[in-house]
Amino acid sequence: MTGAAVAALSWPAAAAADPATDARIAALEAQVNALAAQIADLKASTSGDVETLTAQVSDLKTSSAADVAALRTESLATTVSLANGRPTFASSDGAFSASLRGVFQLDAAHYDQNSPGPLGADFRRGSVNDAAENDRARDLNDGANFRRARIGIEGKAFRDVEYNFLYDFGGSGVEEAGKISAAWVQYNGLGKVRLRIGAFSPPAGLEEAVSTNGSLFAERASPSELVRGIASGDGRTAIGLFANGDRWNVSGALSGNVIGAQTFDEQLAFVGRAAFVPFLRDNAMIHLGVNTSIVLSPAATAPDVAGAAPTTLRLRDRPELRVDGTRLVDTGNIDADGLVEIGAELGGQYKNFYGQAEYFDIKLDRKGALSDPKFKGWYVQGGWTITGEKRRYAIASATFDSPRPDKPFNPKDGGWGAWELGLRYSKLDLNFNEGAPGTAAVASAIRGGEQEILTVGLNWYLNTVLRFQAAVQDVKVDRLSAGGSTFIAGSTPPAGAQVGQDLRIYSLRTQYAF
């Protein structure tokens, strides 16, 4: 550009040599040369700035790449923890986790009852048409039994998917080879609503919803346990929806058979529950709830052919302990099209005092011309934590869980764990048109029996994983024999004879759960 300017200015000078013109040309050439020098300086300065800026950008890229790589490494890192003795593996971003779960409950018991006499004179009986339980009712087993021996894994994946798998080797009276207690997945990405499918126990009541690891007594109250067995209970296939807010909880599920129970057609039932906390303070609260279990279609026990009676329902239970698995109240099989249970719940807490009660009404839709039988049951129980801790109420499950010791057991540090007293009275009535003692039963009668149990218990929570439960139960069973072939062949007491009994049970549970 400079050279072109000089040439343009020199051309007229060559054409006419004029001193004044030469002076002007010289001045312009000086200006052009100064401009050229400035342009050269500007180029040199700009080149240095560009190089500096380029170097800074390169450094920033390198630093950013390192930061991104570090973040990616951190997000893929796995953390390991042992909170409350439970091994948990989790990604640092919280999207994935896996926790090992385990529990063992060893029960020991002494059944204080009258000595057994010959079958012809001692009429005490257990379940209907069950040879293994009939004779045992006269001499229940003193000894020990692993009620639960469970191992499993639970956690979440991709943040919104929750899962649980639990296998159980314990049992009622006799330990089992192993069975699925829970195996389900749950999607939590629907806001307040959670969708679960698999094998689980749909919540059928206030006491049923609490984990057995934190229950006030070794077993649920008999009416609650019986209702739980209708369409809920461990290992039952189901699909359900769960939702809760700060003070409310609702759930509903369709359930089928318990895993391993093979029938011609599975039972289909609905289990629903709603709970509300109308009063809530730091040291006090009140729980209200309702629940229902509706058997829409009982399980078929034979091919569904015209004129056949393939669907039966049966209600029975044990005396709130399972060292001996004998059931002392039992309706026997009832040919039915369905069942409706409706329950009411009431619970409350004031500081370290807690109480709850439930009432259940059960009606069967019996086939044929016989009247539909109705049964009922209720219980009330309460606890007082002597050491001051209180039971924990969780609205996610709408139930009360065990207290946690403020001072875990450690005599050197003055810690003695948490101590809790419990008291419960339950009544389960499985009689319908039972009639008077010494009389034959009418056609519509069901002599399932009436069971009343008063329980006093003491719980010692050494820490968050280990506890002992001691209890004394006073059991009264009033039950009349239906006569005929109600019990095993050759040992059926006369119609109207008393086949129930009064006894006491002394028990101790050792539990370790993580």
Short mmCIF file of C-alpha atoms in Angstrom, two decimals:
data_model
loop_
_atom_site.label_atom_id
_atom_site.label_comp_id
_atom_site.label_asym_id
_atom_site.label_seq_id
_atom_site.Cartn_x
_atom_site.Cartn_y
_atom_site.Cartn_z
CA MET A 1 0.00 0.00 0.00
CA THR A 2 2.86 2.37 0.85
CA GLY A 3 4.67 1.61 -2.40
CA ALA A 4 1.56 2.34 -4.44
CA ALA A 5 1.07 5.67 -2.70
CA VAL A 6 4.68 6.71 -3.36
CA ALA A 7 4.43 5.75 -7.02
CA ALA A 8 1.23 7.73 -7.41
CA LEU A 9 2.78 10.80 -5.87
CA SER A 10 6.07 10.50 -7.84
CA TRP A 11 4.43 10.32 -11.27
CA PRO A 12 3.38 14.03 -11.50
CA ALA A 13 6.82 15.01 -10.17
CA ALA A 14 8.50 13.23 -13.03
CA ALA A 15 6.13 14.91 -15.44
CA ALA A 16 6.99 18.46 -14.29
CA ALA A 17 9.92 19.37 -12.11
CA ASP A 18 8.69 22.25 -9.90
CA PRO A 19 10.37 23.22 -6.62
CA ALA A 20 7.07 23.91 -4.86
CA THR A 21 5.66 20.66 -6.07
CA ASP A 22 8.79 18.83 -4.97
CA ALA A 23 8.40 20.22 -1.49
CA ARG A 24 4.79 19.10 -1.31
CA ILE A 25 5.73 15.66 -2.58
CA ALA A 26 8.48 15.36 0.01
CA ALA A 27 6.06 16.29 2.79
CA LEU A 28 3.55 13.73 1.61
CA GLU A 29 6.26 11.09 1.37
CA ALA A 30 7.22 11.81 4.98
CA GLN A 31 3.61 11.48 6.08
CA VAL A 32 3.27 8.20 4.17
CA ASN A 33 6.48 6.84 5.69
CA ALA A 34 5.28 7.80 9.20
CA LEU A 35 1.96 6.08 8.51
CA ALA A 36 3.79 3.00 7.27
CA ALA A 37 5.87 2.94 10.45
CA GLN A 38 2.71 3.19 12.58
CA ILE A 39 1.12 0.37 10.60
CA ALA A 40 4.22 -1.78 11.11
CA ASP A 41 4.18 -1.05 14.87
CA LEU A 42 0.47 -1.88 15.01
CA LYS A 43 1.06 -5.20 13.24
CA ALA A 44 3.84 -6.13 15.64
CA SER A 45 1.74 -5.16 18.70
CA THR A 46 -1.39 -6.98 17.45
CA SER A 47 0.59 -10.09 16.62
CA GLY A 48 1.88 -10.26 20.17
CA ASP A 49 -1.61 -9.83 21.67
CA VAL A 50 -3.05 -12.52 19.39
CA GLU A 51 -0.30 -14.92 20.37
CA THR A 52 -0.94 -14.17 24.05
CA LEU A 53 -4.69 -14.60 23.62
CA THR A 54 -4.17 -17.85 21.70
CA ALA A 55 -1.95 -19.19 24.49
CA GLN A 56 -4.56 -18.25 27.12
CA VAL A 57 -7.32 -20.02 25.18
CA SER A 58 -5.14 -23.11 24.84
CA ASP A 59 -4.46 -23.11 28.60
CA LEU A 60 -8.19 -22.72 29.31
CA LYS A 61 -9.03 -25.66 27.05
CA THR A 62 -6.47 -27.83 28.77
CA SER A 63 -7.74 -26.81 32.23
CA SER A 64 -11.38 -27.38 31.25
CA ALA A 65 -10.61 -30.80 29.83
CA ALA A 66 -8.89 -31.75 33.07
CA ASP A 67 -11.83 -30.47 35.15
CA VAL A 68 -14.34 -32.38 33.01
CA ALA A 69 -12.29 -35.55 33.30
CA ALA A 70 -12.09 -35.09 37.08
CA LEU A 71 -15.84 -34.55 37.32
CA ARG A 72 -16.51 -37.64 35.22
CA THR A 73 -14.19 -39.68 37.41
CA GLU A 74 -15.88 -38.34 40.55
CA SER A 75 -19.38 -39.14 39.21
CA LEU A 76 -18.35 -42.71 38.53
CA ALA A 77 -16.71 -43.18 41.91
CA THR A 78 -18.32 -45.61 44.39
CA THR A 79 -18.79 -44.83 48.06
CA VAL A 80 -19.05 -47.48 50.78
CA SER A 81 -20.73 -46.96 54.14
CA LEU A 82 -21.80 -48.98 57.18
CA ALA A 83 -24.58 -46.87 58.67
CA ASN A 84 -26.25 -48.83 61.51
CA GLY A 85 -24.22 -51.89 60.49
CA ARG A 86 -25.75 -52.04 57.00
CA PRO A 87 -23.21 -52.28 54.14
CA THR A 88 -24.19 -49.81 51.40
CA PHE A 89 -22.54 -49.18 48.05
CA ALA A 90 -23.50 -46.02 46.16
CA SER A 91 -22.36 -43.85 43.29
CA SER A 92 -21.23 -40.42 44.45
CA ASP A 93 -24.00 -38.73 42.45
CA GLY A 94 -26.62 -40.80 44.30
CA ALA A 95 -28.10 -42.31 41.14
CA PHE A 96 -27.26 -45.91 42.07
CA SER A 97 -27.12 -47.74 45.38
CA ALA A 98 -27.18 -51.26 46.82
CA SER A 99 -27.62 -52.09 50.50
CA LEU A 100 -27.27 -55.53 52.03
CA ARG A 101 -30.10 -56.42 54.41
CA GLY A 102 -30.21 -59.13 57.01
CA VAL A 103 -32.26 -60.16 60.05
CA PHE A 104 -32.49 -63.15 62.32
CA GLN A 105 -35.13 -63.63 64.99
CA LEU A 106 -34.69 -66.57 67.34
CA ASP A 107 -37.73 -67.27 69.50
CA ALA A 108 -37.78 -69.48 72.59
CA ALA A 109 -41.01 -70.32 74.40
CA HIS A 110 -42.63 -72.35 77.16
CA TYR A 111 -46.33 -73.22 76.75
CA ASP A 112 -47.89 -73.58 80.20
CA GLN A 113 -50.96 -75.77 79.66
CA ASN A 114 -52.64 -78.77 81.22
CA SER A 115 -50.96 -82.12 80.66
CA PRO A 116 -52.35 -84.02 77.68
CA GLY A 117 -54.82 -86.86 78.17
CA PRO A 118 -56.04 -89.54 75.77
CA LEU A 119 -57.79 -88.35 72.61
CA GLY A 120 -61.06 -89.85 73.78
CA ALA A 121 -61.12 -87.71 76.91
CA ASP A 122 -58.95 -84.69 76.08
CA PHE A 123 -60.93 -82.79 73.45
CA ARG A 124 -58.51 -79.89 72.84
CA ARG A 125 -57.98 -79.56 69.10
CA GLY A 126 -56.17 -77.40 66.56
CA SER A 127 -56.92 -76.79 62.87
CA VAL A 128 -59.79 -78.52 61.14
CA ASN A 129 -58.95 -81.69 59.19
CA ASP A 130 -55.22 -81.26 59.84
CA ALA A 131 -53.67 -84.34 61.37
CA ALA A 132 -50.41 -82.56 62.13
CA GLU A 133 -52.11 -79.84 64.20
CA ASN A 134 -54.98 -81.72 65.88
CA ASP A 135 -52.94 -83.75 68.31
CA ARG A 136 -50.38 -80.98 68.87
CA ALA A 137 -52.99 -78.67 70.42
CA ARG A 138 -52.92 -80.84 73.57
CA ASP A 139 -49.16 -80.48 73.98
CA LEU A 140 -47.71 -77.40 72.28
CA ASN A 141 -43.98 -77.44 71.65
CA ASP A 142 -41.65 -75.95 74.24
CA GLY A 143 -38.42 -75.00 72.52
CA ALA A 144 -36.93 -72.58 70.01
CA ASN A 145 -37.53 -71.61 66.44
CA PHE A 146 -35.94 -69.21 63.96
CA ARG A 147 -39.00 -67.15 63.12
CA ARG A 148 -37.11 -65.21 60.49
CA ALA A 149 -33.67 -65.70 58.96
CA ARG A 150 -33.53 -63.27 56.08
CA ILE A 151 -30.86 -61.99 53.72
CA GLY A 152 -31.36 -59.66 50.82
CA ILE A 153 -30.44 -56.53 48.92
CA GLU A 154 -32.23 -53.25 48.28
CA GLY A 155 -31.40 -49.96 46.64
CA LYS A 156 -32.06 -47.80 43.60
CA ALA A 157 -30.98 -47.37 40.00
CA PHE A 158 -31.07 -44.34 37.71
CA ARG A 159 -32.38 -42.30 40.67
CA ASP A 160 -36.07 -43.09 40.15
CA VAL A 161 -36.07 -46.90 40.23
CA GLU A 162 -36.14 -48.60 43.64
CA TYR A 163 -35.78 -52.35 44.18
CA ASN A 164 -35.88 -54.93 46.96
CA PHE A 165 -35.09 -58.64 47.07
CA LEU A 166 -35.38 -60.56 50.35
CA TYR A 167 -35.06 -64.31 50.93
CA ASP A 168 -36.26 -65.98 54.14
CA PHE A 169 -35.16 -69.28 55.70
CA GLY A 170 -37.23 -68.92 58.88
CA GLY A 171 -40.71 -70.30 59.52
CA SER A 172 -43.67 -70.93 61.82
CA GLY A 173 -42.85 -73.82 64.12
CA VAL A 174 -40.41 -75.31 61.62
CA GLU A 175 -37.71 -73.48 59.66
CA GLU A 176 -38.03 -73.71 55.88
CA ALA A 177 -35.60 -74.45 53.08
CA GLY A 178 -35.99 -70.89 51.89
CA LYS A 179 -38.61 -68.79 50.14
CA ILE A 180 -38.99 -65.37 48.56
CA SER A 181 -40.22 -62.88 51.12
CA ALA A 182 -40.00 -59.85 48.81
CA ALA A 183 -38.95 -59.28 45.22
CA TRP A 184 -40.15 -56.04 43.66
CA VAL A 185 -39.25 -52.93 41.68
CA GLN A 186 -40.76 -49.50 42.16
CA TYR A 187 -40.78 -46.37 39.99
CA ASN A 188 -40.58 -43.11 41.96
CA GLY A 189 -40.55 -40.62 39.07
CA LEU A 190 -44.28 -39.81 39.15
CA GLY A 191 -44.20 -37.04 41.74
CA LYS A 192 -45.95 -38.11 44.95
CA VAL A 193 -47.12 -41.39 43.40
CA ARG A 194 -44.97 -44.54 43.44
CA LEU A 195 -45.68 -47.61 41.30
CA ARG A 196 -44.59 -51.04 42.60
CA ILE A 197 -44.79 -54.47 41.01
CA GLY A 198 -43.51 -57.88 42.10
CA ALA A 199 -43.87 -59.86 45.33
CA PHE A 200 -44.59 -57.74 48.41
CA SER A 201 -47.10 -57.21 51.20
CA PRO A 202 -49.67 -54.50 50.35
CA PRO A 203 -50.38 -52.58 53.58
CA ALA A 204 -53.64 -53.95 55.01
CA GLY A 205 -53.67 -52.09 58.33
CA LEU A 206 -51.85 -49.99 60.92
CA GLU A 207 -49.95 -52.84 62.56
CA GLU A 208 -49.47 -54.77 59.33
CA ALA A 209 -47.61 -51.83 57.79
CA VAL A 210 -44.86 -51.78 60.44
CA SER A 211 -41.71 -53.78 59.85
CA THR A 212 -41.51 -56.86 62.06
CA ASN A 213 -38.06 -55.59 63.07
CA GLY A 214 -39.71 -52.72 64.93
CA SER A 215 -43.00 -54.20 66.18
CA LEU A 216 -43.98 -53.81 69.83
CA PHE A 217 -44.41 -57.59 70.28
CA ALA A 218 -42.95 -60.66 68.63
CA GLU A 219 -46.04 -61.12 66.45
CA ARG A 220 -48.82 -58.87 65.23
CA ALA A 221 -52.15 -58.99 67.04
CA SER A 222 -54.15 -62.02 65.92
CA PRO A 223 -56.96 -60.05 64.17
CA SER A 224 -54.38 -58.00 62.26
CA GLU A 225 -52.40 -61.10 61.26
CA LEU A 226 -55.54 -62.88 60.07
CA VAL A 227 -56.59 -59.91 57.91
CA ARG A 228 -53.06 -59.69 56.56
CA GLY A 229 -53.31 -63.29 55.38
CA ILE A 230 -56.48 -62.68 53.34
CA ALA A 231 -54.87 -60.83 50.42
CA SER A 232 -51.59 -59.43 51.69
CA GLY A 233 -48.65 -60.99 53.54
CA ASP A 234 -45.04 -61.73 52.62
CA GLY A 235 -44.25 -62.98 49.14
CA ARG A 236 -47.64 -62.24 47.60
CA THR A 237 -47.59 -61.20 43.95
CA ALA A 238 -49.09 -57.74 43.49
CA ILE A 239 -49.06 -54.43 41.67
CA GLY A 240 -49.79 -51.29 43.64
CA LEU A 241 -49.74 -47.50 43.84
CA PHE A 242 -48.49 -45.61 46.91
CA ALA A 243 -48.66 -41.90 47.68
CA ASN A 244 -48.23 -39.66 50.70
CA GLY A 245 -47.96 -36.05 51.72
CA ASP A 246 -46.86 -34.44 54.96
CA ARG A 247 -49.96 -35.67 56.82
CA TRP A 248 -51.69 -38.21 54.59
CA ASN A 249 -51.03 -41.62 53.08
CA VAL A 250 -53.02 -43.67 50.56
CA SER A 251 -52.30 -46.97 48.83
CA GLY A 252 -54.06 -49.51 46.67
CA ALA A 253 -52.96 -52.81 45.17
CA LEU A 254 -54.23 -55.78 43.21
CA SER A 255 -52.83 -59.03 44.61
CA GLY A 256 -52.76 -62.68 43.63
CA ASN A 257 -51.43 -65.85 45.26
CA VAL A 258 -48.51 -66.16 47.62
CA ILE A 259 -45.43 -67.29 45.68
CA GLY A 260 -45.31 -71.08 45.55
CA ALA A 261 -49.07 -71.57 46.00
CA GLN A 262 -50.14 -73.29 42.79
CA THR A 263 -53.91 -73.34 42.09
CA PHE A 264 -56.06 -73.83 39.05
CA ASP A 265 -56.74 -70.08 38.95
CA GLU A 266 -55.07 -67.60 41.30
CA GLN A 267 -56.93 -65.48 43.78
CA LEU A 268 -57.60 -61.90 42.68
CA ALA A 269 -58.05 -59.31 45.40
CA PHE A 270 -57.84 -55.58 46.12
CA VAL A 271 -56.09 -54.17 49.20
CA GLY A 272 -56.53 -50.50 50.03
CA ARG A 273 -55.64 -48.16 52.87
CA ALA A 274 -55.92 -44.45 53.70
CA ALA A 275 -54.47 -42.67 56.73
CA PHE A 276 -54.43 -39.09 58.00
CA VAL A 277 -52.72 -37.21 60.83
CA PRO A 278 -55.25 -34.57 62.01
CA PHE A 279 -53.16 -33.46 64.98
CA LEU A 280 -49.37 -33.08 64.98
CA ARG A 281 -47.05 -31.41 67.47
CA ASP A 282 -43.42 -31.90 68.46
CA ASN A 283 -44.36 -34.23 71.34
CA ALA A 284 -47.82 -35.44 70.34
CA MET A 285 -49.79 -36.70 67.34
CA ILE A 286 -52.96 -38.59 66.35
CA HIS A 287 -53.36 -41.12 63.54
CA LEU A 288 -56.67 -42.03 61.87
CA GLY A 289 -57.06 -44.61 59.14
CA VAL A 290 -59.32 -47.02 57.27
CA ASN A 291 -58.43 -50.16 55.33
CA THR A 292 -60.07 -52.84 53.23
CA SER A 293 -59.29 -56.23 51.71
CA ILE A 294 -61.67 -57.43 49.01
CA VAL A 295 -61.35 -60.90 47.49
CA LEU A 296 -62.80 -60.43 44.02
CA SER A 297 -62.21 -64.03 42.98
CA PRO A 298 -61.00 -66.78 45.38
CA ALA A 299 -58.34 -69.21 44.22
CA ALA A 300 -59.74 -72.24 42.42
CA THR A 301 -58.88 -75.55 44.07
CA ALA A 302 -60.30 -77.67 41.23
CA PRO A 303 -61.20 -77.29 37.55
CA ASP A 304 -63.99 -74.76 37.11
CA VAL A 305 -66.71 -77.02 35.74
CA ALA A 306 -70.48 -76.59 35.87
CA GLY A 307 -71.96 -77.52 39.24
CA ALA A 308 -68.57 -77.81 40.94
CA ALA A 309 -67.48 -75.88 44.05
CA PRO A 310 -63.84 -75.08 43.31
CA THR A 311 -63.35 -71.85 45.27
CA THR A 312 -62.86 -71.81 49.04
CA LEU A 313 -61.76 -69.30 51.66
CA ARG A 314 -60.36 -70.18 55.09
CA LEU A 315 -59.66 -68.01 58.14
CA ARG A 316 -57.40 -69.22 60.97
CA ASP A 317 -54.55 -68.05 63.18
CA ARG A 318 -52.08 -68.94 65.89
CA PRO A 319 -51.98 -67.52 69.45
CA GLU A 320 -49.59 -64.65 68.54
CA LEU A 321 -46.45 -66.78 68.74
CA ARG A 322 -44.95 -69.31 66.34
CA VAL A 323 -42.49 -71.45 68.21
CA ASP A 324 -45.30 -73.97 67.78
CA GLY A 325 -47.16 -73.46 64.50
CA THR A 326 -50.48 -74.95 65.64
CA ARG A 327 -53.57 -72.81 64.96
CA LEU A 328 -56.20 -72.96 67.69
CA VAL A 329 -58.99 -71.08 65.86
CA ASP A 330 -60.01 -72.13 62.34
CA THR A 331 -63.16 -71.76 60.22
CA GLY A 332 -62.23 -74.58 57.88
CA ASN A 333 -62.82 -74.20 54.14
CA ILE A 334 -65.86 -72.10 53.22
CA ASP A 335 -67.19 -72.37 49.69
CA ALA A 336 -67.42 -68.71 48.69
CA ASP A 337 -67.54 -66.30 45.78
CA GLY A 338 -65.69 -63.55 47.61
CA LEU A 339 -64.92 -61.66 50.82
CA VAL A 340 -65.04 -58.07 52.04
CA GLU A 341 -63.07 -56.82 55.06
CA ILE A 342 -63.33 -53.26 56.36
CA GLY A 343 -61.11 -51.94 59.13
CA ALA A 344 -60.74 -48.78 61.21
CA GLU A 345 -57.45 -47.52 62.71
CA LEU A 346 -56.65 -45.21 65.62
CA GLY A 347 -53.21 -44.35 66.93
CA GLY A 348 -51.55 -41.69 68.98
CA GLN A 349 -48.41 -40.61 70.76
CA TYR A 350 -47.58 -38.29 73.64
CA LYS A 351 -43.88 -37.94 74.38
CA ASN A 352 -42.63 -41.47 75.19
CA PHE A 353 -46.15 -42.96 75.47
CA TYR A 354 -47.79 -44.53 72.44
CA GLY A 355 -51.01 -46.44 71.71
CA GLN A 356 -52.97 -47.87 68.80
CA ALA A 357 -56.11 -49.88 68.11
CA GLU A 358 -57.83 -51.48 65.13
CA TYR A 359 -61.23 -53.04 64.48
CA PHE A 360 -61.96 -55.42 61.59
CA ASP A 361 -65.28 -56.60 60.17
CA ILE A 362 -65.21 -59.54 57.73
CA LYS A 363 -68.06 -60.83 55.58
CA LEU A 364 -67.94 -63.79 53.17
CA ASP A 365 -70.19 -64.18 50.16
CA ARG A 366 -71.03 -67.86 50.58
CA LYS A 367 -72.26 -69.96 47.67
CA GLY A 368 -75.64 -71.64 47.84
CA ALA A 369 -78.65 -70.91 50.03
CA LEU A 370 -76.83 -70.76 53.39
CA SER A 371 -76.52 -67.33 55.01
CA ASP A 372 -73.32 -65.37 54.54
CA PRO A 373 -71.03 -65.68 57.59
CA LYS A 374 -69.64 -62.62 59.36
CA PHE A 375 -66.59 -62.46 61.61
CA LYS A 376 -64.85 -59.73 63.56
CA GLY A 377 -61.76 -58.91 65.55
CA TRP A 378 -60.10 -56.05 67.34
CA TYR A 379 -57.12 -55.18 69.51
CA VAL A 380 -55.72 -52.33 71.55
CA GLN A 381 -52.08 -51.97 72.54
CA GLY A 382 -49.76 -49.41 74.06
CA GLY A 383 -46.14 -48.86 74.92
CA TRP A 384 -44.11 -46.78 77.34
CA THR A 385 -40.42 -46.21 76.72
CA ILE A 386 -39.01 -46.13 80.24
CA THR A 387 -35.74 -44.49 79.19
CA GLY A 388 -37.50 -41.55 77.50
CA GLU A 389 -37.09 -42.28 73.79
CA LYS A 390 -40.25 -42.35 71.69
CA ARG A 391 -41.48 -44.54 68.89
CA ARG A 392 -40.94 -43.08 65.43
CA TYR A 393 -43.98 -42.35 63.26
CA ALA A 394 -43.33 -42.33 59.49
CA ILE A 395 -46.00 -40.91 57.19
CA ALA A 396 -44.45 -42.76 54.22
CA SER A 397 -45.75 -45.99 55.79
CA ALA A 398 -48.29 -44.38 58.18
CA THR A 399 -47.22 -46.50 61.12
CA PHE A 400 -45.15 -46.49 64.32
CA ASP A 401 -41.63 -47.96 64.34
CA SER A 402 -39.30 -48.89 67.19
CA PRO A 403 -37.47 -46.27 69.28
CA ARG A 404 -33.74 -45.72 68.84
CA PRO A 405 -31.60 -45.69 71.98
CA ASP A 406 -30.21 -42.29 72.93
CA LYS A 407 -27.41 -44.11 74.76
CA PRO A 408 -26.50 -47.48 73.19
CA PHE A 409 -25.54 -50.22 75.60
CA ASN A 410 -22.04 -49.58 76.93
CA PRO A 411 -21.67 -49.80 80.73
CA LYS A 412 -18.27 -48.06 80.59
CA ASP A 413 -19.93 -44.94 79.19
CA GLY A 414 -23.07 -45.24 81.26
CA GLY A 415 -25.21 -46.36 78.34
CA TRP A 416 -27.92 -48.98 78.91
CA GLY A 417 -29.87 -48.79 75.66
CA ALA A 418 -33.62 -48.19 75.50
CA TRP A 419 -36.20 -50.06 77.58
CA GLU A 420 -39.87 -50.31 76.59
CA LEU A 421 -42.94 -51.78 78.33
CA GLY A 422 -45.81 -53.06 76.19
CA LEU A 423 -49.39 -54.13 76.88
CA ARG A 424 -51.93 -55.59 74.45
CA TYR A 425 -55.39 -57.14 74.46
CA SER A 426 -56.76 -58.79 71.33
CA LYS A 427 -59.95 -60.62 70.47
CA LEU A 428 -60.68 -62.64 67.33
CA ASP A 429 -64.15 -64.12 66.78
CA LEU A 430 -64.44 -66.76 64.05
CA ASN A 431 -67.83 -68.07 65.17
CA PHE A 432 -71.05 -67.74 63.17
CA ASN A 433 -74.35 -69.16 64.39
CA GLU A 434 -72.25 -71.42 66.64
CA GLY A 435 -75.09 -72.39 68.98
CA ALA A 436 -74.88 -73.53 72.58
CA PRO A 437 -72.38 -75.96 74.19
CA GLY A 438 -73.44 -79.59 73.99
CA THR A 439 -75.65 -79.05 70.94
CA ALA A 440 -75.25 -80.03 67.31
CA ALA A 441 -74.42 -77.26 64.89
CA VAL A 442 -77.07 -75.92 62.51
CA ALA A 443 -76.43 -76.10 58.77
CA SER A 444 -75.12 -72.53 58.47
CA ALA A 445 -72.98 -72.68 61.61
CA ILE A 446 -69.24 -72.09 61.58
CA ARG A 447 -67.51 -72.99 64.82
CA GLY A 448 -64.14 -71.40 64.18
CA GLY A 449 -63.68 -70.35 67.79
CA GLU A 450 -63.13 -67.18 69.78
CA GLN A 451 -59.61 -66.30 70.90
CA GLU A 452 -58.69 -63.69 73.51
CA ILE A 453 -55.08 -62.86 74.38
CA LEU A 454 -53.65 -60.51 77.01
CA THR A 455 -49.93 -59.83 76.52
CA VAL A 456 -47.40 -58.03 78.71
CA GLY A 457 -43.95 -57.46 77.21
CA LEU A 458 -40.59 -55.87 77.92
CA ASN A 459 -38.26 -54.82 75.11
CA TRP A 460 -34.58 -54.01 75.49
CA TYR A 461 -32.94 -52.18 72.57
CA LEU A 462 -29.21 -52.44 73.17
CA ASN A 463 -28.51 -50.40 70.05
CA THR A 464 -30.03 -49.90 66.59
CA VAL A 465 -29.39 -53.50 65.48
CA LEU A 466 -29.74 -55.74 68.55
CA ARG A 467 -32.75 -56.18 70.83
CA PHE A 468 -34.39 -58.67 73.18
CA GLN A 469 -38.16 -59.11 73.64
CA ALA A 470 -39.65 -60.91 76.63
CA ALA A 471 -43.39 -61.48 76.96
CA VAL A 472 -46.09 -63.31 78.91
CA GLN A 473 -49.36 -64.16 77.17
CA ASP A 474 -52.61 -65.25 78.75
CA VAL A 475 -54.58 -67.11 76.07
CA LYS A 476 -58.24 -68.14 76.20
CA VAL A 477 -59.79 -70.09 73.32
CA ASP A 478 -63.54 -70.82 73.41
CA ARG A 479 -64.46 -73.20 70.60
CA LEU A 480 -67.15 -75.83 70.11
CA SER A 481 -66.78 -79.02 68.10
CA ALA A 482 -68.91 -79.21 64.98
CA GLY A 483 -68.93 -82.99 65.29
CA GLY A 484 -69.01 -85.34 62.30
CA SER A 485 -65.67 -85.48 60.49
CA THR A 486 -64.54 -81.99 61.46
CA PHE A 487 -61.23 -83.23 62.84
CA ILE A 488 -59.00 -86.15 61.91
CA ALA A 489 -60.63 -89.56 61.59
CA GLY A 490 -61.09 -91.35 64.91
CA SER A 491 -60.56 -88.29 67.10
CA THR A 492 -63.50 -85.97 66.46
CA PRO A 493 -65.03 -84.90 69.79
CA PRO A 494 -68.82 -85.03 70.17
CA ALA A 495 -70.81 -82.16 68.63
CA GLY A 496 -70.84 -79.16 70.95
CA ALA A 497 -67.88 -80.33 73.06
CA GLN A 498 -65.34 -77.69 74.12
CA VAL A 499 -62.24 -78.06 71.94
CA GLY A 500 -60.59 -74.82 73.06
CA GLN A 501 -58.34 -74.27 76.06
CA ASP A 502 -56.74 -71.75 78.42
CA LEU A 503 -52.96 -71.47 78.64
CA ARG A 504 -50.05 -69.15 79.26
CA ILE A 505 -47.04 -68.62 77.05
CA TYR A 506 -43.65 -67.33 78.20
CA SER A 507 -41.37 -66.23 75.37
CA LEU A 508 -38.07 -64.55 74.57
CA ARG A 509 -36.92 -63.24 71.21
CA THR A 510 -33.35 -62.41 70.25
CA GLN A 511 -33.15 -60.18 67.18
CA TYR A 512 -30.28 -58.84 65.12
CA ALA A 513 -31.25 -56.74 62.11
CA PHE A 514 -29.34 -54.48 59.77
#
